[in-house]
PDB file of C-alpha atoms in Angstrom:
ATOM      1  CA  GLN A  23      24.939 201.534  68.419  1.00  0.00           C
ATOM      2  CA  SER A  24      28.014 203.534  69.018  1.00  0.00           C
ATOM      3  CA  VAL A  25      29.810 204.196  72.152  1.00  0.00           C
ATOM      4  CA  LEU A  26      30.709 207.538  71.110  1.00  0.00           C
ATOM      5  CA  THR A  27      27.942 209.276  70.437  1.00  0.00           C
ATOM      6  CA  GLN A  28      27.249 212.239  67.105  1.00  0.00           C
ATOM      7  CA  PRO A  29      24.581 213.915  65.664  1.00  0.00           C
ATOM      8  CA  PRO A  30      24.049 211.824  61.913  1.00  0.00           C
ATOM      9  CA  SER A  31      23.776 215.019  60.202  1.00  0.00           C
ATOM     10  CA  ALA A  32      25.054 218.486  60.550  1.00  0.00           C
ATOM     11  CA  SER A  33      24.419 221.412  57.598  1.00  0.00           C
ATOM     12  CA  GLU A  34      25.509 225.074  57.200  1.00  0.00           C
ATOM     13  CA  THR A  35      26.359 227.053  53.918  1.00  0.00           C
ATOM     14  CA  PRO A  36      29.555 228.266  52.265  1.00  0.00           C
ATOM     15  CA  GLY A  37      31.494 230.246  54.640  1.00  0.00           C
ATOM     16  CA  GLN A  38      29.763 229.823  57.414  1.00  0.00           C
ATOM     17  CA  ARG A  39      31.307 227.976  60.612  1.00  0.00           C
ATOM     18  CA  VAL A  40      29.694 224.023  61.999  1.00  0.00           C
ATOM     19  CA  THR A  41      30.177 222.388  65.263  1.00  0.00           C
ATOM     20  CA  ILE A  42      30.346 218.966  65.529  1.00  0.00           C
ATOM     21  CA  SER A  43      29.769 216.970  68.463  1.00  0.00           C
ATOM     22  CA  CYS A  44      31.124 214.046  70.202  1.00  0.00           C
ATOM     23  CA  SER A  45      30.051 212.671  73.717  1.00  0.00           C
ATOM     24  CA  GLY A  46      31.769 209.381  75.726  1.00  0.00           C
ATOM     25  CA  SER A  47      32.075 208.893  78.915  1.00  0.00           C
ATOM     26  CA  SER A  48      35.053 208.214  81.569  1.00  0.00           C
ATOM     27  CA  SER A  49      36.374 205.518  80.323  1.00  0.00           C
ATOM     28  CA  ASN A  50      37.150 206.762  76.616  1.00  0.00           C
ATOM     29  CA  ILE A  51      36.901 210.577  76.525  1.00  0.00           C
ATOM     30  CA  GLY A  52      37.150 211.515  79.703  1.00  0.00           C
ATOM     31  CA  SER A  53      40.328 210.021  80.347  1.00  0.00           C
ATOM     32  CA  ASN A  54      41.970 209.813  76.476  1.00  0.00           C
ATOM     33  CA  THR A  55      42.944 211.905  73.625  1.00  0.00           C
ATOM     34  CA  VAL A  56      39.753 212.226  70.659  1.00  0.00           C
ATOM     35  CA  ASN A  57      40.790 211.872  67.061  1.00  0.00           C
ATOM     36  CA  TRP A  58      38.711 213.239  64.060  1.00  0.00           C
ATOM     37  CA  TYR A  59      38.599 211.227  60.900  1.00  0.00           C
ATOM     38  CA  GLN A  60      37.180 212.678  57.549  1.00  0.00           C
ATOM     39  CA  GLN A  61      36.158 210.060  54.927  1.00  0.00           C
ATOM     40  CA  LEU A  62      34.996 212.022  51.708  1.00  0.00           C
ATOM     41  CA  PRO A  63      32.627 210.483  49.586  1.00  0.00           C
ATOM     42  CA  GLY A  64      33.212 206.789  48.180  1.00  0.00           C
ATOM     43  CA  THR A  65      37.605 207.300  49.811  1.00  0.00           C
ATOM     44  CA  ALA A  66      38.676 205.850  52.703  1.00  0.00           C
ATOM     45  CA  PRO A  67      38.999 207.484  56.242  1.00  0.00           C
ATOM     46  CA  LYS A  68      41.726 210.221  56.407  1.00  0.00           C
ATOM     47  CA  LEU A  69      42.894 211.307  59.754  1.00  0.00           C
ATOM     48  CA  LEU A  70      41.593 215.106  60.798  1.00  0.00           C
ATOM     49  CA  ILE A  71      42.754 216.042  64.028  1.00  0.00           C
ATOM     50  CA  TYR A  72      44.351 214.552  66.987  1.00  0.00           C
ATOM     51  CA  THR A  73      45.228 214.764  70.586  1.00  0.00           C
ATOM     52  CA  ASN A  74      42.284 216.298  70.860  1.00  0.00           C
ATOM     53  CA  ASN A  75      43.230 219.563  68.590  1.00  0.00           C
ATOM     54  CA  GLN A  76      46.178 219.020  66.553  1.00  0.00           C
ATOM     55  CA  ARG A  77      46.547 219.054  63.228  1.00  0.00           C
ATOM     56  CA  PRO A  78      48.690 216.655  60.662  1.00  0.00           C
ATOM     57  CA  SER A  79      50.459 218.562  58.256  1.00  0.00           C
ATOM     58  CA  GLY A  80      48.352 219.578  55.315  1.00  0.00           C
ATOM     59  CA  VAL A  81      45.070 219.817  56.882  1.00  0.00           C
ATOM     60  CA  PRO A  82      43.839 223.490  57.202  1.00  0.00           C
ATOM     61  CA  ASP A  83      43.263 225.609  59.876  1.00  0.00           C
ATOM     62  CA  ARG A  84      39.691 225.975  59.725  1.00  0.00           C
ATOM     63  CA  PHE A  85      39.622 222.588  61.398  1.00  0.00           C
ATOM     64  CA  SER A  86      39.889 222.546  64.565  1.00  0.00           C
ATOM     65  CA  GLY A  87      39.138 220.116  67.658  1.00  0.00           C
ATOM     66  CA  SER A  88      38.343 220.825  71.699  1.00  0.00           C
ATOM     67  CA  LYS A  89      37.668 218.761  74.455  1.00  0.00           C
ATOM     68  CA  SER A  90      35.814 219.051  78.062  1.00  0.00           C
ATOM     69  CA  GLY A  91      35.617 216.433  80.010  1.00  0.00           C
ATOM     70  CA  THR A  92      33.447 213.695  78.309  1.00  0.00           C
ATOM     71  CA  SER A  93      32.860 215.619  75.677  1.00  0.00           C
ATOM     72  CA  ALA A  94      34.213 216.699  72.593  1.00  0.00           C
ATOM     73  CA  SER A  95      33.609 219.316  69.093  1.00  0.00           C
ATOM     74  CA  LEU A  96      35.207 219.610  66.162  1.00  0.00           C
ATOM     75  CA  ALA A  97      34.522 222.557  64.142  1.00  0.00           C
ATOM     76  CA  ILE A  98      34.818 223.894  60.557  1.00  0.00           C
ATOM     77  CA  SER A  99      35.054 227.620  60.011  1.00  0.00           C
ATOM     78  CA  GLY A 100      34.787 229.050  56.203  1.00  0.00           C
ATOM     79  CA  LEU A 101      32.499 226.233  55.073  1.00  0.00           C
ATOM     80  CA  GLN A 102      33.519 225.161  51.794  1.00  0.00           C
ATOM     81  CA  SER A 103      31.792 222.203  49.281  1.00  0.00           C
ATOM     82  CA  GLU A 104      34.652 220.251  49.318  1.00  0.00           C
ATOM     83  CA  ASP A 105      33.659 219.367  53.278  1.00  0.00           C
ATOM     84  CA  GLU A 106      30.670 217.490  52.165  1.00  0.00           C
ATOM     85  CA  ALA A 107      32.010 214.274  54.173  1.00  0.00           C
ATOM     86  CA  ASP A 108      31.315 211.628  56.843  1.00  0.00           C
ATOM     87  CA  TYR A 109      32.711 212.684  60.552  1.00  0.00           C
ATOM     88  CA  TYR A 110      33.996 210.204  63.024  1.00  0.00           C
ATOM     89  CA  CYS A 111      35.520 211.047  66.498  1.00  0.00           C
ATOM     90  CA  GLY A 112      37.523 208.113  67.960  1.00  0.00           C
ATOM     91  CA  ALA A 113      39.006 207.549  71.122  1.00  0.00           C
ATOM     92  CA  TRP A 114      40.782 204.628  73.279  1.00  0.00           C
ATOM     93  CA  ASP A 115      38.542 202.892  75.866  1.00  0.00           C
ATOM     94  CA  ASP A 116      39.823 201.908  79.058  1.00  0.00           C
ATOM     95  CA  SER A 117      36.929 199.548  80.100  1.00  0.00           C
ATOM     96  CA  LEU A 118      36.872 197.531  76.632  1.00  0.00           C
ATOM     97  CA  ASN A 119      40.655 198.210  76.254  1.00  0.00           C
ATOM     98  CA  GLY A 120      39.847 198.780  72.734  1.00  0.00           C
ATOM     99  CA  TRP A 121      39.498 201.441  70.012  1.00  0.00           C
ATOM    100  CA  VAL A 122      35.884 202.914  69.919  1.00  0.00           C
ATOM    101  CA  PHE A 123      34.262 205.054  67.285  1.00  0.00           C
ATOM    102  CA  GLY A 124      31.363 207.771  67.390  1.00  0.00           C
ATOM    103  CA  GLY A 125      28.424 206.775  64.386  1.00  0.00           C
ATOM    104  CA  GLY A 126      29.887 209.235  62.419  1.00  0.00           C
ATOM    105  CA  THR A 127      28.192 212.991  61.102  1.00  0.00           C
ATOM    106  CA  LYS A 128      26.723 213.661  57.562  1.00  0.00           C
ATOM    107  CA  LEU A 129      27.937 217.485  56.416  1.00  0.00           C
ATOM    108  CA  THR A 130      26.053 218.624  54.167  1.00  0.00           C
ATOM    109  CA  VAL A 131      27.524 221.717  52.438  1.00  0.00           C
ATOM    110  CA  LEU A 132      23.892 223.520  51.656  1.00  0.00           C
TER     111      LEU A 132
ATOM    112  CA  GLU B   1      54.920 207.051  48.373  1.00  0.00           C
ATOM    113  CA  VAL B   2      53.932 206.413  52.122  1.00  0.00           C
ATOM    114  CA  GLN B   3      50.772 203.950  51.561  1.00  0.00           C
ATOM    115  CA  LEU B   4      48.668 201.012  52.395  1.00  0.00           C
ATOM    116  CA  VAL B   5      47.064 198.914  49.842  1.00  0.00           C
ATOM    117  CA  GLU B   6      45.200 196.272  50.760  1.00  0.00           C
ATOM    118  CA  SER B   7      43.883 193.378  48.696  1.00  0.00           C
ATOM    119  CA  GLY B   8      42.072 190.185  49.209  1.00  0.00           C
ATOM    120  CA  GLY B   9      38.573 190.683  50.050  1.00  0.00           C
ATOM    121  CA  GLY B  10      36.322 189.133  47.802  1.00  0.00           C
ATOM    122  CA  LEU B  11      32.938 186.927  48.072  1.00  0.00           C
ATOM    123  CA  VAL B  12      32.138 183.652  50.323  1.00  0.00           C
ATOM    124  CA  GLN B  13      30.301 182.016  51.619  1.00  0.00           C
ATOM    125  CA  PRO B  14      28.602 182.036  55.033  1.00  0.00           C
ATOM    126  CA  GLY B  15      31.299 180.074  57.440  1.00  0.00           C
ATOM    127  CA  GLY B  16      33.728 180.099  55.160  1.00  0.00           C
ATOM    128  CA  SER B  17      37.420 181.717  55.224  1.00  0.00           C
ATOM    129  CA  LEU B  18      39.499 184.895  53.678  1.00  0.00           C
ATOM    130  CA  ARG B  19      42.625 186.235  54.206  1.00  0.00           C
ATOM    131  CA  LEU B  20      43.258 189.732  53.737  1.00  0.00           C
ATOM    132  CA  SER B  21      46.856 191.620  53.227  1.00  0.00           C
ATOM    133  CA  CYS B  22      47.870 194.983  53.546  1.00  0.00           C
ATOM    134  CA  ALA B  23      51.031 195.746  51.329  1.00  0.00           C
ATOM    135  CA  ALA B  24      52.818 198.834  53.282  1.00  0.00           C
ATOM    136  CA  SER B  25      55.839 201.100  51.779  1.00  0.00           C
ATOM    137  CA  GLY B  26      57.231 204.305  52.398  1.00  0.00           C
ATOM    138  CA  PHE B  27      57.577 204.098  55.558  1.00  0.00           C
ATOM    139  CA  THR B  28      59.411 201.190  58.157  1.00  0.00           C
ATOM    140  CA  PHE B  29      56.900 199.137  58.277  1.00  0.00           C
ATOM    141  CA  SER B  30      58.302 196.955  61.692  1.00  0.00           C
ATOM    142  CA  SER B  31      58.184 200.464  63.400  1.00  0.00           C
ATOM    143  CA  TYR B  32      54.704 200.717  63.790  1.00  0.00           C
ATOM    144  CA  SER B  33      51.731 199.261  65.462  1.00  0.00           C
ATOM    145  CA  MET B  34      48.687 197.929  62.750  1.00  0.00           C
ATOM    146  CA  HIS B  35      45.224 197.895  63.214  1.00  0.00           C
ATOM    147  CA  TRP B  36      42.402 196.890  61.145  1.00  0.00           C
ATOM    148  CA  VAL B  37      38.926 198.849  61.170  1.00  0.00           C
ATOM    149  CA  ARG B  38      35.695 197.777  59.003  1.00  0.00           C
ATOM    150  CA  GLN B  39      33.243 199.073  57.674  1.00  0.00           C
ATOM    151  CA  ALA B  40      29.434 197.936  57.188  1.00  0.00           C
ATOM    152  CA  PRO B  41      28.108 198.755  54.138  1.00  0.00           C
ATOM    153  CA  GLY B  42      25.784 202.617  54.827  1.00  0.00           C
ATOM    154  CA  LYS B  43      27.333 202.381  58.857  1.00  0.00           C
ATOM    155  CA  GLY B  44      30.069 203.741  60.410  1.00  0.00           C
ATOM    156  CA  LEU B  45      33.522 202.594  61.522  1.00  0.00           C
ATOM    157  CA  GLU B  46      34.177 199.451  64.069  1.00  0.00           C
ATOM    158  CA  TYR B  47      37.429 198.316  65.130  1.00  0.00           C
ATOM    159  CA  VAL B  48      38.076 195.249  64.399  1.00  0.00           C
ATOM    160  CA  SER B  49      41.785 194.333  65.727  1.00  0.00           C
ATOM    161  CA  ALA B  50      45.589 194.859  66.176  1.00  0.00           C
ATOM    162  CA  ILE B  51      49.303 193.963  66.428  1.00  0.00           C
ATOM    163  CA  SER B  52      52.062 195.646  67.575  1.00  0.00           C
ATOM    164  CA  ASN B  53      55.285 196.717  65.911  1.00  0.00           C
ATOM    165  CA  ASN B  54      57.365 193.446  66.886  1.00  0.00           C
ATOM    166  CA  GLY B  55      54.174 191.043  66.318  1.00  0.00           C
ATOM    167  CA  GLY B  56      54.516 190.384  70.034  1.00  0.00           C
ATOM    168  CA  SER B  57      50.520 191.389  71.096  1.00  0.00           C
ATOM    169  CA  THR B  58      47.525 191.550  69.617  1.00  0.00           C
ATOM    170  CA  TYR B  59      43.640 192.660  70.349  1.00  0.00           C
ATOM    171  CA  TYR B  60      40.650 191.508  69.119  1.00  0.00           C
ATOM    172  CA  ALA B  61      37.054 193.291  69.114  1.00  0.00           C
ATOM    173  CA  LYS B  62      34.155 190.779  70.719  1.00  0.00           C
ATOM    174  CA  SER B  63      32.521 190.295  67.349  1.00  0.00           C
ATOM    175  CA  VAL B  64      35.395 189.102  65.676  1.00  0.00           C
ATOM    176  CA  LYS B  65      37.922 187.112  68.447  1.00  0.00           C
ATOM    177  CA  GLY B  66      37.958 183.430  68.312  1.00  0.00           C
ATOM    178  CA  ARG B  67      37.590 183.654  64.100  1.00  0.00           C
ATOM    179  CA  PHE B  68      39.696 186.408  63.337  1.00  0.00           C
ATOM    180  CA  THR B  69      43.155 186.090  63.244  1.00  0.00           C
ATOM    181  CA  ILE B  70      45.828 189.135  62.639  1.00  0.00           C
ATOM    182  CA  SER B  71      49.711 188.444  62.050  1.00  0.00           C
ATOM    183  CA  ARG B  72      52.243 190.375  60.583  1.00  0.00           C
ATOM    184  CA  ASP B  73      55.454 189.683  58.542  1.00  0.00           C
ATOM    185  CA  ASN B  74      58.176 193.047  59.161  1.00  0.00           C
ATOM    186  CA  SER B  75      60.005 191.128  56.437  1.00  0.00           C
ATOM    187  CA  LYS B  76      57.643 191.745  53.594  1.00  0.00           C
ATOM    188  CA  ASN B  77      55.817 194.572  54.928  1.00  0.00           C
ATOM    189  CA  THR B  78      52.724 193.203  55.140  1.00  0.00           C
ATOM    190  CA  LEU B  79      49.965 192.779  57.368  1.00  0.00           C
ATOM    191  CA  TYR B  80      47.435 189.805  57.450  1.00  0.00           C
ATOM    192  CA  LEU B  81      43.544 189.567  58.436  1.00  0.00           C
ATOM    193  CA  GLN B  82      43.310 185.418  58.568  1.00  0.00           C
ATOM    194  CA  MET B  83      39.240 185.568  58.930  1.00  0.00           C
ATOM    195  CA  GLY B  84      36.970 182.421  59.065  1.00  0.00           C
ATOM    196  CA  SER B  85      33.461 181.250  60.337  1.00  0.00           C
ATOM    197  CA  LEU B  86      32.501 184.206  58.482  1.00  0.00           C
ATOM    198  CA  ARG B  87      29.007 185.830  59.050  1.00  0.00           C
ATOM    199  CA  ALA B  88      26.692 188.054  57.156  1.00  0.00           C
ATOM    200  CA  GLU B  89      27.737 190.618  59.612  1.00  0.00           C
ATOM    201  CA  ASP B  90      31.585 190.580  58.608  1.00  0.00           C
ATOM    202  CA  MET B  91      30.371 191.921  55.266  1.00  0.00           C
ATOM    203  CA  ALA B  92      32.141 195.244  55.006  1.00  0.00           C
ATOM    204  CA  VAL B  93      34.772 197.067  53.320  1.00  0.00           C
ATOM    205  CA  TYR B  94      38.712 196.368  55.217  1.00  0.00           C
ATOM    206  CA  TYR B  95      40.970 198.885  56.265  1.00  0.00           C
ATOM    207  CA  CYS B  96      43.817 198.570  57.113  1.00  0.00           C
ATOM    208  CA  ALA B  97      45.622 201.794  59.625  1.00  0.00           C
ATOM    209  CA  ARG B  98      49.143 202.817  61.095  1.00  0.00           C
ATOM    210  CA  GLY B  99      49.328 203.698  64.793  1.00  0.00           C
ATOM    211  CA  ARG B 100      50.980 206.250  66.710  1.00  0.00           C
ATOM    212  CA  GLN B 101      51.231 205.674  69.611  1.00  0.00           C
ATOM    213  CA  THR B 102      52.974 207.617  72.725  1.00  0.00           C
ATOM    214  CA  VAL B 103      52.437 207.808  77.166  1.00  0.00           C
ATOM    215  CA  THR B 104      49.406 210.223  76.485  1.00  0.00           C
ATOM    216  CA  THR B 105      48.540 209.743  72.965  1.00  0.00           C
ATOM    217  CA  ARG B 106      47.422 207.244  70.056  1.00  0.00           C
ATOM    218  CA  TYR B 107      45.606 207.632  67.147  1.00  0.00           C
ATOM    219  CA  PHE B 108      45.749 205.820  63.224  1.00  0.00           C
ATOM    220  CA  ASP B 109      47.698 208.288  60.755  1.00  0.00           C
ATOM    221  CA  LEU B 110      47.390 206.489  57.852  1.00  0.00           C
ATOM    222  CA  TRP B 111      44.820 204.321  56.202  1.00  0.00           C
ATOM    223  CA  GLY B 112      44.273 202.229  53.532  1.00  0.00           C
ATOM    224  CA  ARG B 113      41.881 202.830  50.228  1.00  0.00           C
ATOM    225  CA  GLY B 114      40.060 199.335  51.399  1.00  0.00           C
ATOM    226  CA  THR B 115      39.241 196.272  50.690  1.00  0.00           C
ATOM    227  CA  LEU B 116      35.197 194.526  50.457  1.00  0.00           C
ATOM    228  CA  VAL B 117      34.168 191.268  51.840  1.00  0.00           C
ATOM    229  CA  THR B 118      31.256 190.346  51.135  1.00  0.00           C
ATOM    230  CA  VAL B 119      29.090 187.346  52.830  1.00  0.00           C
ATOM    231  CA  SER B 120      26.503 185.375  50.646  1.00  0.00           C
ATOM    232  CA  SER B 121      25.384 182.147  49.688  1.00  0.00           C
TER     233      SER B 121
END
């Protein structure tokens, strides 16, 4: 049981837009920044979005993040087949005094 | 090239020990906190342990506290995770990750490819 809650799966057709949610509490998302990691099949996680909505160099602007209260969202527009991956949200938790992750969302591009 | 390369994984019996290493290159290792994150087969990410840039502070998840020890050798640009009293539930791919932290934010900006730890008799 993960501290942050994500839908286990999402799907959309190429070219469309998909949103993945991440729900937490006042001790994690509510008081700290949220990050998103992309894990392509058989590979290590990679930083996709940091500090709620910042993209590292090299990440296309099709990927965007937002946060409101104790929830966060990752949006991917202009979906491409190579976006098929698992996506994880993560945040620091002040109560646990440690990092917490969501259970991951498996994105399928139909 | 900026990278992290883990090693030391393998098959170990329940109750056994194993030491993982993570070799860093391409950046000033001693300037960053370092972390271990694991992923059980078919499961999500689980935070395991952290160490500050100078090794003065450490953190452990409840699930491994008292059994795992994190350390680093800044002269060798290497991070370690000494694992003991291993259990079946410790079986996972172990990733090392570089931490970034400011007053207002923190995240992992670089990950290694991982090393697989299998706990089985």
